[in-house]
CSV table of C-alpha atoms and ligand atoms in Angstrom, one decimal:
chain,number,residue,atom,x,y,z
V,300,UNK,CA,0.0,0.0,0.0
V,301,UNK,CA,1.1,3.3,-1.0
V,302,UNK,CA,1.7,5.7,2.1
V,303,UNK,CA,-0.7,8.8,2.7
V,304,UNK,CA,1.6,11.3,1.6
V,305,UNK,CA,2.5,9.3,-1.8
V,306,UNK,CA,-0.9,8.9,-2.5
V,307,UNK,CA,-1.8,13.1,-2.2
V,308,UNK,CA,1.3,13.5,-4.5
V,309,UNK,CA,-0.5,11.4,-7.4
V,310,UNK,CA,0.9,8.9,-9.6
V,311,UNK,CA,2.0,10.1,-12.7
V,312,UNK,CA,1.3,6.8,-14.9
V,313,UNK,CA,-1.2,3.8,-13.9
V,314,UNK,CA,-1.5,0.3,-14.9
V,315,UNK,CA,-5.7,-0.5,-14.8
V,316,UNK,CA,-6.3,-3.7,-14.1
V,317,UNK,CA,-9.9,-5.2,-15.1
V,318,UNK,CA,-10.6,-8.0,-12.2
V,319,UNK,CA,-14.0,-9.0,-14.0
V,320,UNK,CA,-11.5,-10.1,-17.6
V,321,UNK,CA,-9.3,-11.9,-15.3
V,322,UNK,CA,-12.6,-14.1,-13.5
V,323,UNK,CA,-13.7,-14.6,-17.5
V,324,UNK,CA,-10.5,-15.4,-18.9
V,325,UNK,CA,-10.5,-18.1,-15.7
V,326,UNK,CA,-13.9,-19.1,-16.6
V,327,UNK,CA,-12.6,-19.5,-20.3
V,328,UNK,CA,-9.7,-22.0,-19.4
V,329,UNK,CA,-11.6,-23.5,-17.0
V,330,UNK,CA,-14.4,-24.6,-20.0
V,331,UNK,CA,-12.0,-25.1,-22.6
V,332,UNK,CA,-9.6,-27.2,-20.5
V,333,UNK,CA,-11.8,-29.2,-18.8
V,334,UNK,CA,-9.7,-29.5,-15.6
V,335,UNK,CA,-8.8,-28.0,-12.0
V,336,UNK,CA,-7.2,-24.4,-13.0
V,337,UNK,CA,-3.9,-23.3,-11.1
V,338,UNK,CA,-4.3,-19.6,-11.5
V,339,UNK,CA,-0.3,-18.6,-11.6
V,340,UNK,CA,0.7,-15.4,-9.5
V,341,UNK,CA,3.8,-15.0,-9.5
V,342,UNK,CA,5.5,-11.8,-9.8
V,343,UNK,CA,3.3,-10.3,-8.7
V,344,UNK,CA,0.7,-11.5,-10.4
V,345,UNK,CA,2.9,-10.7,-13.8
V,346,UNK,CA,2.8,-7.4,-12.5
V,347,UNK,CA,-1.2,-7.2,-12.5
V,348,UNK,CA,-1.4,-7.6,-8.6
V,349,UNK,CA,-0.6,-11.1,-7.1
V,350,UNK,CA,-3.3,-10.7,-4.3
V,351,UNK,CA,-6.3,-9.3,-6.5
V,352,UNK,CA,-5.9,-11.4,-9.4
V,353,UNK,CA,-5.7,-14.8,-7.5
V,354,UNK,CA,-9.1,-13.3,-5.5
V,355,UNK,CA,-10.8,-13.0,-8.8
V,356,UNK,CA,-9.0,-16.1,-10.1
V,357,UNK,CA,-10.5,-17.8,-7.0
V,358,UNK,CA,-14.0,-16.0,-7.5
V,359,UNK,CA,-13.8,-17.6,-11.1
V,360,UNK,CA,-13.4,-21.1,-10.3
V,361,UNK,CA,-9.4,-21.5,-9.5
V,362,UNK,CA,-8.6,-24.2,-7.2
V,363,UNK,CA,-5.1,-23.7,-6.6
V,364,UNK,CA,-2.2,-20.7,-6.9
V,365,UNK,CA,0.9,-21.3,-7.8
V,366,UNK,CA,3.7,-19.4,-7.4
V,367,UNK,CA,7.7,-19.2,-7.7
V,368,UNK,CA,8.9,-18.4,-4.4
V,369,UNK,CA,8.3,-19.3,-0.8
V,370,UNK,CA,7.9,-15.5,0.3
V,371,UNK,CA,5.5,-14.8,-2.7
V,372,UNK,CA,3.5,-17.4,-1.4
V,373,UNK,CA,3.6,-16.2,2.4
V,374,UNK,CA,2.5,-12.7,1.2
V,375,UNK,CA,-0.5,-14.7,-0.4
V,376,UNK,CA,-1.3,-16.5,2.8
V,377,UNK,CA,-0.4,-12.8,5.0
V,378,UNK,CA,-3.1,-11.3,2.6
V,379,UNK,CA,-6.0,-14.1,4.0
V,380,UNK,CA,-6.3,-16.1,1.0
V,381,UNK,CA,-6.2,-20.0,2.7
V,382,UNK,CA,-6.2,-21.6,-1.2
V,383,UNK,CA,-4.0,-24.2,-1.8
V,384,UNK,CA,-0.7,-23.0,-2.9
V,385,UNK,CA,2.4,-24.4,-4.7
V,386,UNK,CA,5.8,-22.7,-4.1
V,387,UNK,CA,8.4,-23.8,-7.0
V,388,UNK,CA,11.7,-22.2,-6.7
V,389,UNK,CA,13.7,-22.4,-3.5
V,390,UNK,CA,17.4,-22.3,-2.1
V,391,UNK,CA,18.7,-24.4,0.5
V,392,UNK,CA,18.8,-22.2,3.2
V,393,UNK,CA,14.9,-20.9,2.3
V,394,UNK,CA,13.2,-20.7,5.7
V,395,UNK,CA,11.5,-24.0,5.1
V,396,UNK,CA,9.4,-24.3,8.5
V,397,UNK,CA,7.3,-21.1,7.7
V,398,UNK,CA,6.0,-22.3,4.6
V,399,UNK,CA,4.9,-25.6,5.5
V,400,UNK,CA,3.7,-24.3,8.6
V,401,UNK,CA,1.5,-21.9,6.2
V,402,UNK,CA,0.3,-25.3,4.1
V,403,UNK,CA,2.0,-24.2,1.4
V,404,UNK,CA,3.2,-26.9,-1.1
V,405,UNK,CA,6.7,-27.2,-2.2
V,406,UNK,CA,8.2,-28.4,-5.5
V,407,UNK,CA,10.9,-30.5,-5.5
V,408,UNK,CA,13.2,-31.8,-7.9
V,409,UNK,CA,16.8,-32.9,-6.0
V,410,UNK,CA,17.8,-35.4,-2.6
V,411,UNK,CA,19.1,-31.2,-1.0
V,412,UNK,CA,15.8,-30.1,-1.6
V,413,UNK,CA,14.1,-33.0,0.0
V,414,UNK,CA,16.0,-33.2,2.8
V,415,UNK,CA,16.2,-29.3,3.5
V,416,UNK,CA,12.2,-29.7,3.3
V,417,UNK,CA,11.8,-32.5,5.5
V,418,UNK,CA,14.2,-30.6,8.1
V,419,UNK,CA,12.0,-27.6,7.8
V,420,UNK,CA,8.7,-30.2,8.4
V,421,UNK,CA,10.3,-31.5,11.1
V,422,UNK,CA,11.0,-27.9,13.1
V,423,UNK,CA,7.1,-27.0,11.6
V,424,UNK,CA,5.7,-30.0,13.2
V,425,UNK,CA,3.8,-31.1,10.3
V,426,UNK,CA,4.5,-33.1,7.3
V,427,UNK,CA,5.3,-31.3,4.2
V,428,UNK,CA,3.2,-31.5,1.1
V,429,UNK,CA,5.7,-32.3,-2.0
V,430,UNK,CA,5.2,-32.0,-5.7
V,431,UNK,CA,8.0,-33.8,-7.4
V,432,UNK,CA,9.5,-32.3,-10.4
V,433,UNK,CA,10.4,-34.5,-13.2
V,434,UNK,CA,12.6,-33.1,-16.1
V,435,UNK,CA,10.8,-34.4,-19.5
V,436,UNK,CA,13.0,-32.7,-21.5
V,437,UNK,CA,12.9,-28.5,-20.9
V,438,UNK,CA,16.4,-29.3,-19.0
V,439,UNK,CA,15.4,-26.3,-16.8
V,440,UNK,CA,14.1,-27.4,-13.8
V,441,UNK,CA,13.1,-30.6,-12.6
V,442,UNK,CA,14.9,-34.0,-12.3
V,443,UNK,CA,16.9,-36.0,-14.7
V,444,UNK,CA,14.8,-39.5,-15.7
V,445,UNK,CA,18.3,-41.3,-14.8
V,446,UNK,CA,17.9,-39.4,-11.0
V,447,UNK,CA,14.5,-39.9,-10.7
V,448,UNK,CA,14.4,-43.6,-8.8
V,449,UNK,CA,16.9,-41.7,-6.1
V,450,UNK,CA,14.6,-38.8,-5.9
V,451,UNK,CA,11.6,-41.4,-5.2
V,452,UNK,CA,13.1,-43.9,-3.0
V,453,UNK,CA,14.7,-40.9,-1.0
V,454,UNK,CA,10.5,-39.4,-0.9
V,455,UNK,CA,9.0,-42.9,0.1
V,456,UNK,CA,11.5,-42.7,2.8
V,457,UNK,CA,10.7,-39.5,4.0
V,458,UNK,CA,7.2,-39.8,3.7
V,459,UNK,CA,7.1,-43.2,5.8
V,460,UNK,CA,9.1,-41.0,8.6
V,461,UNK,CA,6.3,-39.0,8.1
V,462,UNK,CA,7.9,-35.7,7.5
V,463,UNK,CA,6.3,-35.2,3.8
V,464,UNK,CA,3.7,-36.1,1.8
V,465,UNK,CA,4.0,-36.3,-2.3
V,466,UNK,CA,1.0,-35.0,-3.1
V,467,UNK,CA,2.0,-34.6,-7.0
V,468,UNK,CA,4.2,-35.4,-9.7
V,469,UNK,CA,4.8,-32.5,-12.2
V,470,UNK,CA,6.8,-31.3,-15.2
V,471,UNK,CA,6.8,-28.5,-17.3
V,472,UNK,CA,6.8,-28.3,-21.2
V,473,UNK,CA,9.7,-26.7,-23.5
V,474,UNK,CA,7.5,-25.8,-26.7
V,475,UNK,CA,3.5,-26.1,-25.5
V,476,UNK,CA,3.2,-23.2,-28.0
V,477,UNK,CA,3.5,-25.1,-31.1
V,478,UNK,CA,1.1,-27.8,-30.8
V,479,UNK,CA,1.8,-30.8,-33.0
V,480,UNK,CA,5.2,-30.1,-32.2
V,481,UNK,CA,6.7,-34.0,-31.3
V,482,UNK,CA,8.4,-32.4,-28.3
V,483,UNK,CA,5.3,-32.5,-26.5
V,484,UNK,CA,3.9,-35.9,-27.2
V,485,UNK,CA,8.0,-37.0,-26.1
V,486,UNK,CA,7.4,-34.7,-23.1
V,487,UNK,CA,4.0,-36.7,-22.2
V,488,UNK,CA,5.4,-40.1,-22.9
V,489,UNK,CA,8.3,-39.6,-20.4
V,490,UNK,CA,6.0,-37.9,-18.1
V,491,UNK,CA,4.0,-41.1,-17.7
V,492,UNK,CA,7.4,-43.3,-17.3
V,493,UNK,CA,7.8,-41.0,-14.4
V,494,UNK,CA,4.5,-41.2,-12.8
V,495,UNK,CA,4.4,-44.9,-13.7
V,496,UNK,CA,8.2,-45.3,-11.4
V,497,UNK,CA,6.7,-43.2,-8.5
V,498,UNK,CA,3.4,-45.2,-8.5
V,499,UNK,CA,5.2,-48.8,-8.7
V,500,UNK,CA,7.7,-47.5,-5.7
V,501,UNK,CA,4.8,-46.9,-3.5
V,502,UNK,CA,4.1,-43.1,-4.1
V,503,UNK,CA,0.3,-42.3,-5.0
V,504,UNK,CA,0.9,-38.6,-6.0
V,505,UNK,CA,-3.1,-37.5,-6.7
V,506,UNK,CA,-2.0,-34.5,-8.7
V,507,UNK,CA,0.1,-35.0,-12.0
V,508,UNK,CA,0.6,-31.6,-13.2
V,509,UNK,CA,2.2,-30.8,-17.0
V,510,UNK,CA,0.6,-28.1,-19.4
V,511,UNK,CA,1.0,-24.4,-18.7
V,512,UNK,CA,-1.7,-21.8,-20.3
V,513,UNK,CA,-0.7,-22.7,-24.2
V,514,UNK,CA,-1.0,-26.5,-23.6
V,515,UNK,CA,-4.0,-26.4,-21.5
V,516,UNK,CA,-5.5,-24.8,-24.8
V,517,UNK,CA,-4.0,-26.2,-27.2
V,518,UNK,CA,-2.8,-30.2,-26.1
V,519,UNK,CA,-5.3,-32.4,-24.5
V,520,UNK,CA,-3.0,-34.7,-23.8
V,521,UNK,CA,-1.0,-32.4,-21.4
V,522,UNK,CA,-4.0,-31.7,-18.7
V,523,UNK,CA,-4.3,-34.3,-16.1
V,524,UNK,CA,-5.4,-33.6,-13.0
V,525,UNK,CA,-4.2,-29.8,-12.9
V,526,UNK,CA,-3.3,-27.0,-15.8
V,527,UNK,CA,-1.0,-24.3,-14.5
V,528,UNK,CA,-2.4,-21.3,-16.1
V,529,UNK,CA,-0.1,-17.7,-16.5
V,530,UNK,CA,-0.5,-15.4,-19.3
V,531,UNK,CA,-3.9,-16.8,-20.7
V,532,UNK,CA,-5.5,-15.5,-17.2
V,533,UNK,CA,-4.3,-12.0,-17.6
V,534,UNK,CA,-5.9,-12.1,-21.5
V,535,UNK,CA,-3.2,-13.2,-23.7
V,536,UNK,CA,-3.6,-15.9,-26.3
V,537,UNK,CA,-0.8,-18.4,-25.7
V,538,UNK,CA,-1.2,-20.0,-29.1
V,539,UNK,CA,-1.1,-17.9,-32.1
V,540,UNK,CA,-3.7,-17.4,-34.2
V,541,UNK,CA,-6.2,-18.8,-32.0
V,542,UNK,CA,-8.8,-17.0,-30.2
V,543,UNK,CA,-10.9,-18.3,-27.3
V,544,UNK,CA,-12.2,-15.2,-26.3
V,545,UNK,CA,-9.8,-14.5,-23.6
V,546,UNK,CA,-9.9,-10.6,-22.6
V,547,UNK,CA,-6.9,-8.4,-21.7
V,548,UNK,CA,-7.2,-7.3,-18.1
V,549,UNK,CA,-4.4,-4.6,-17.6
V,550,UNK,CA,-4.3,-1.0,-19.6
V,551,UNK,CA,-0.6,0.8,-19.1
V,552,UNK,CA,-1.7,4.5,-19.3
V,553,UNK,CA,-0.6,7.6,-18.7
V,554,UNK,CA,-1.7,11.5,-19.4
V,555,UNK,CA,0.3,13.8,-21.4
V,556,UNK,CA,2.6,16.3,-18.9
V,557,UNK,CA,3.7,18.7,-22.2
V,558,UNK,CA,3.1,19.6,-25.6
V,559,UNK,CA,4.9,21.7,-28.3
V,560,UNK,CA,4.5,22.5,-32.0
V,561,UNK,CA,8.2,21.6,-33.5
V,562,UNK,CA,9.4,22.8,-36.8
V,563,UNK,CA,10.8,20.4,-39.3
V,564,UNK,CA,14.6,19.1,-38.6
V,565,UNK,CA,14.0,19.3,-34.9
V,566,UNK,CA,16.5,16.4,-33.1
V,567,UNK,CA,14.6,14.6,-30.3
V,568,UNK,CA,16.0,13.1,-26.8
V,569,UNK,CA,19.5,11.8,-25.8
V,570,UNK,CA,21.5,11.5,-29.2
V,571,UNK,CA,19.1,13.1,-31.4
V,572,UNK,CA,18.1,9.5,-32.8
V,573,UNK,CA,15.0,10.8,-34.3
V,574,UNK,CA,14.6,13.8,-36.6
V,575,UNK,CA,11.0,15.7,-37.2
V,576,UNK,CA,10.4,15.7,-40.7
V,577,UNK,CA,7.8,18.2,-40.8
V,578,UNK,CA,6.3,20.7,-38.5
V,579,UNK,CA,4.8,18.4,-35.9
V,580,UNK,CA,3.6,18.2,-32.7
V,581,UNK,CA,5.7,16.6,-29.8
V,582,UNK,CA,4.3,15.0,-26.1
V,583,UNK,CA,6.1,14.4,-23.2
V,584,UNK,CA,4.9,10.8,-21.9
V,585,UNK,CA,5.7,10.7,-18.2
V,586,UNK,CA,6.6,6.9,-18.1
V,587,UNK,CA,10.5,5.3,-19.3
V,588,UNK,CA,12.1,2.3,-18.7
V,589,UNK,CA,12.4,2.6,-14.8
V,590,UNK,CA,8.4,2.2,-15.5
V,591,UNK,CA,8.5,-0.9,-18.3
V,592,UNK,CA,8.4,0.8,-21.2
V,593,UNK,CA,12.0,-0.6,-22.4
V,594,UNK,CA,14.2,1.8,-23.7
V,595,UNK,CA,14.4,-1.1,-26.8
V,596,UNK,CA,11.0,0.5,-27.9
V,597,UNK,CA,12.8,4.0,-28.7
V,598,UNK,CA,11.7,4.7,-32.4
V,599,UNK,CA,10.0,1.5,-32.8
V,600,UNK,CA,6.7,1.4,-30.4
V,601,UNK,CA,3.5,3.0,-30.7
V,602,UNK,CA,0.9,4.6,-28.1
V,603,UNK,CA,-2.3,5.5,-28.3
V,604,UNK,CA,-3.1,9.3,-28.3
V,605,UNK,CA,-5.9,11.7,-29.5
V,606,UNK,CA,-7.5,8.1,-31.5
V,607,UNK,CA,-4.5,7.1,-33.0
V,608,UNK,CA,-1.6,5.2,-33.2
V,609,UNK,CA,1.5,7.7,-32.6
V,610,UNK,CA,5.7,6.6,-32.6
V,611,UNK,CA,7.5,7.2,-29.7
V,612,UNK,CA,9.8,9.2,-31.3
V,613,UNK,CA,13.9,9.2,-30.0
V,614,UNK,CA,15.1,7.5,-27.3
V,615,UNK,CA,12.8,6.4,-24.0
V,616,UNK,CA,14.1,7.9,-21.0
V,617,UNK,CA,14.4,6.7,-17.2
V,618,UNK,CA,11.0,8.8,-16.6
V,619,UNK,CA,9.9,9.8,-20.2
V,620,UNK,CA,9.6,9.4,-23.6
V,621,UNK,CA,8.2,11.6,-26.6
V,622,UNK,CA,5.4,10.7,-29.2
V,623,UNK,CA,5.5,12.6,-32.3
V,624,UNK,CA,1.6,13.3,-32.8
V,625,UNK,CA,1.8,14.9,-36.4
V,626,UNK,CA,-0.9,17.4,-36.4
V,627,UNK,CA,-3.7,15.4,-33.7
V,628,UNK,CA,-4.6,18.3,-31.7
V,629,UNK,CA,-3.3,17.1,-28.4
V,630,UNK,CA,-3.4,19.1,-25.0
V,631,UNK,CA,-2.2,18.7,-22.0
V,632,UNK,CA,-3.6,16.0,-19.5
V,633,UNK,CA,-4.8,14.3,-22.7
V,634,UNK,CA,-4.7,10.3,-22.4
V,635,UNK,CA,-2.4,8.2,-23.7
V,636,UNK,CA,-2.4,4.3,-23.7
V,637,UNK,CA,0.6,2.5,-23.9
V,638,UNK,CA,-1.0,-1.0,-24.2
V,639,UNK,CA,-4.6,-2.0,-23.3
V,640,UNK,CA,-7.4,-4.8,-24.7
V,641,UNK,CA,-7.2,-3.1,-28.2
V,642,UNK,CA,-11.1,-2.5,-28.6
V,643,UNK,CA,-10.7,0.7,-29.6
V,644,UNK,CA,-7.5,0.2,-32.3
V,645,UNK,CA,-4.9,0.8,-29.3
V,646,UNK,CA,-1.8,-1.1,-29.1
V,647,UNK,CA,-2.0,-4.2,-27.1
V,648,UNK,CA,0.6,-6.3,-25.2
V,649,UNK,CA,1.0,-8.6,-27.8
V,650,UNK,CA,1.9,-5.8,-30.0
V,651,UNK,CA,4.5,-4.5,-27.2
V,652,UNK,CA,5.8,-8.0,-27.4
V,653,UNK,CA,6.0,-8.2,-31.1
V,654,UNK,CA,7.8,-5.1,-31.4
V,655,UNK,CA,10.4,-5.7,-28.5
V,656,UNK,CA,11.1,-9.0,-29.6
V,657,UNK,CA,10.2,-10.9,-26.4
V,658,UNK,CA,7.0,-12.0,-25.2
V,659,UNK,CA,3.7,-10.3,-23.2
V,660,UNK,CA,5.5,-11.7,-20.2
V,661,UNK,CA,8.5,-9.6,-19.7
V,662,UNK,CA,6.8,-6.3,-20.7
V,663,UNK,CA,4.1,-7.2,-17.9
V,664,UNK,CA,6.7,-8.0,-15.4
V,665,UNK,CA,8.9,-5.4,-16.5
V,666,UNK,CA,6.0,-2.8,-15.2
V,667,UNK,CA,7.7,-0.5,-12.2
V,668,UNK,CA,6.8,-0.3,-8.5
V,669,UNK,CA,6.4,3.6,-9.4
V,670,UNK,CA,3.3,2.9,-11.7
V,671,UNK,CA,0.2,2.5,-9.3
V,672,UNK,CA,-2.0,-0.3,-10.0
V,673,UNK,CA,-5.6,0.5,-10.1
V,674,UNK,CA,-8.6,-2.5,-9.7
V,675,UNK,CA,-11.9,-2.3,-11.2
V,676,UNK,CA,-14.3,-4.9,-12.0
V,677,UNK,CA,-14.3,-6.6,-9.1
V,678,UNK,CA,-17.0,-5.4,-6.1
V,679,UNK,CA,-15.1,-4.7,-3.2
V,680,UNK,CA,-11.6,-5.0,-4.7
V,681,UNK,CA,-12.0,-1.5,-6.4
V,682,UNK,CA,-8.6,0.4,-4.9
V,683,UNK,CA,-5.4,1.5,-5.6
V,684,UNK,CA,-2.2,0.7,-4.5
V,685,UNK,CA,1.7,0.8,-5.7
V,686,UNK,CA,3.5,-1.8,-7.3
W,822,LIG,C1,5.2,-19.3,-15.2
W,822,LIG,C2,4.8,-20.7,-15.2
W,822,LIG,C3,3.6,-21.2,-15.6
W,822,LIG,C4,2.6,-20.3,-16.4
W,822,LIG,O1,3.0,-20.3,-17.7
W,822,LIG,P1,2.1,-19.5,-18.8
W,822,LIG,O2,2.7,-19.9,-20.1
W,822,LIG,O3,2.2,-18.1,-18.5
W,822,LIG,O4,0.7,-20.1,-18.7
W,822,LIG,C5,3.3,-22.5,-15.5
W,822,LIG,N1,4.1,-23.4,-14.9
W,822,LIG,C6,5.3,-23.0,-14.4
W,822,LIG,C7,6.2,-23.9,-13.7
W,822,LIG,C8,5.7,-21.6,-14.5
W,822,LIG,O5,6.9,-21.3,-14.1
């Protein structure tokens, strides 16, 4: 939450976040996938607001969070929400006890890992719940097939000793946005090896895990008993070309702090990278890269200003970039939209994305702690507060 005194100063840019798209776009994968949703909240929520979105997500039919960290899931559980939770990414020395006392689950994919949680079960009093992580080819996280008997003998034993419980098996997929592609059907068939060791050592893991928001769309195969869904929740179409109606819940916008009629010639921002070519008009955008808009979108991305499509023209600042608006007749404190849903024509993430070379993740996570978030949609969730 923002202090008093911050909040009397104003924000100078906002990121509006529509909590009724992201309880649709739940709804939607819900339908389509035909299986438990894990609405994923990490980062903040990719920058949308980890608490609020997984309220909605909740609302919408969401059985489970998930999440990469043991503290994001603790702020999660400070917040009220008593959901279950899985926790993916930890170090050795993560304060283990906390977050099992919290009945958060915890991934795990090596014998450290196990043992480091079943120390931290021990001091919680209570037995751990476990998802183990099986590498089926992403070589990211997860284990090797060759270390998986270890990983499950070492998990029978500490679940006889009654420090953890392995409540799932799970892997994550490499290339779920190009269905057809053979990876996945190689991903699936070692999958099931895995779960088919675990089950004959003695584990009965009720949750197998594998598709993330593009597979729970687009590859039956991958959906199980759980589909851990990111980016289609906050509107984005994993798979392209396809539409399933999913709605864009978050609008980066901003009003314009100065504008000034330029004559031809006229060199814009650090290095003069962009030269007026006729008498134009120029705005001062009081967002830059300390605010996520990268300073890789200098003469190359678009906003939305006076019903149009406008370059940013020169380089992005730390705090501010210029559009050249041609002859729009722009005024102070007019609107403009970096990215929103698009319904009117303006740019959308996916077009962020597509310029920058990346993908609607990063420039959603790359949002700044200075732009405040603001929540409609959603009865009683309507607020503001920093990122
Ligand atoms: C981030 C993440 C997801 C969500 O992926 P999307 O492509 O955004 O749906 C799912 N599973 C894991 C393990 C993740 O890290």
């Amino acid at each position: 939450m923002i202090t008093g005194a911050v909040r009397t100063a104003g924000a100078l840019a906002e990121a509006v976040v529509d909590l009724a798209a992201v309880a649709h776009n739940t709804a939607v994968v819900a339908q389509a996938a035909g299986t438990p949703v894990m609405a994923v909240v990490k980062a903040d929520g990719f920058g949308h607001g980890a608490v609020p979105v997984a309220r909605a997500a909740l609302g919408a039919g969401a059985t489970w969070l998930g999440v990469a960290s043991g503290a994001e899931a603790l702020s999660l559980r400070a917040a009220g929400i008593t959901a279950p939770v899985l926790s993916w990414l930890h170090g050795l020395d993560d304060d283990f006890a906390a977050v099992v006392a919290a009945r958060v689950d915890l991934a795990a994919a090596g014998p450290e890992q196990l043992w480091a949680i079943a120390a931290g079960a021990a001091r919680a009093g209570m037995p751990a719940q476990v998802h183990l992580k099986v590498d089926t080819g992403m070589s990211r996280g997860g284990a090797l097939l060759a270390d998986w008997p270890h990983l499950v003998s070492l998990a029978r034993r500490l679940e006889a000793d009654g420090l953890l419980r392995v409540r799932g098996v799970w892997s994550h997929l490499a290339r779920a946005d190009e269905p057809g592609n053979h990876s996945i059907a190689t991903q699936v068939a070692r999958f099931e090896e895995a779960v088919g060791y675990a089950r004959a050592a003695g584990l009965d893991p009720p949750l197998r895990h594998l598709a993330n928001s593009a597979a729970a769309l687009g590859a039956p195969r991958t959906r199980y008993d759980l589909v851990r869904a990111g980016i289609a929740l906050y509107g984005v179409e994993p798979l392209p070309g396809r539409e399933h109606g999913l709605r864009p819940a978050l609008t980066l916008r901003a009003r314009a702090v100065l504008v000034k009629r330029t004559p031809p010639g006229t060199g814009v921002s650090y290095q003069h990278t962009y030269t007026t070519s006729a008498a134009t008009t120029l705005v001062l955008v009081p967002l830059g890269y300390a605010d996520g808009v990268p300073r890789a979108a200098s003469n190359r991305a678009a906003v939305w200003i006076g019903g149009q499509r406008r370059p940013i023209a020169g380089v992005v600042s730390m705090d501010q970039f210029v559009v050249d608006a041609g002859n729009l007749p722009v005024q102070v404190g007019d609107e403009v939209v970096v990215f929103g849903p698009g319904d009117a024509g303006e740019p959308t993430v996916t077009d962020w994305a597509r310029w920058l070379v990346t993908n609607p993740h990063e420039i959603f996570t790359g949002i700044g702690a200075r732009v405040s978030r603001r929540y409609q949609g959603m009865p009683g969730q309507e607020s503001h507060h920093a990122g």
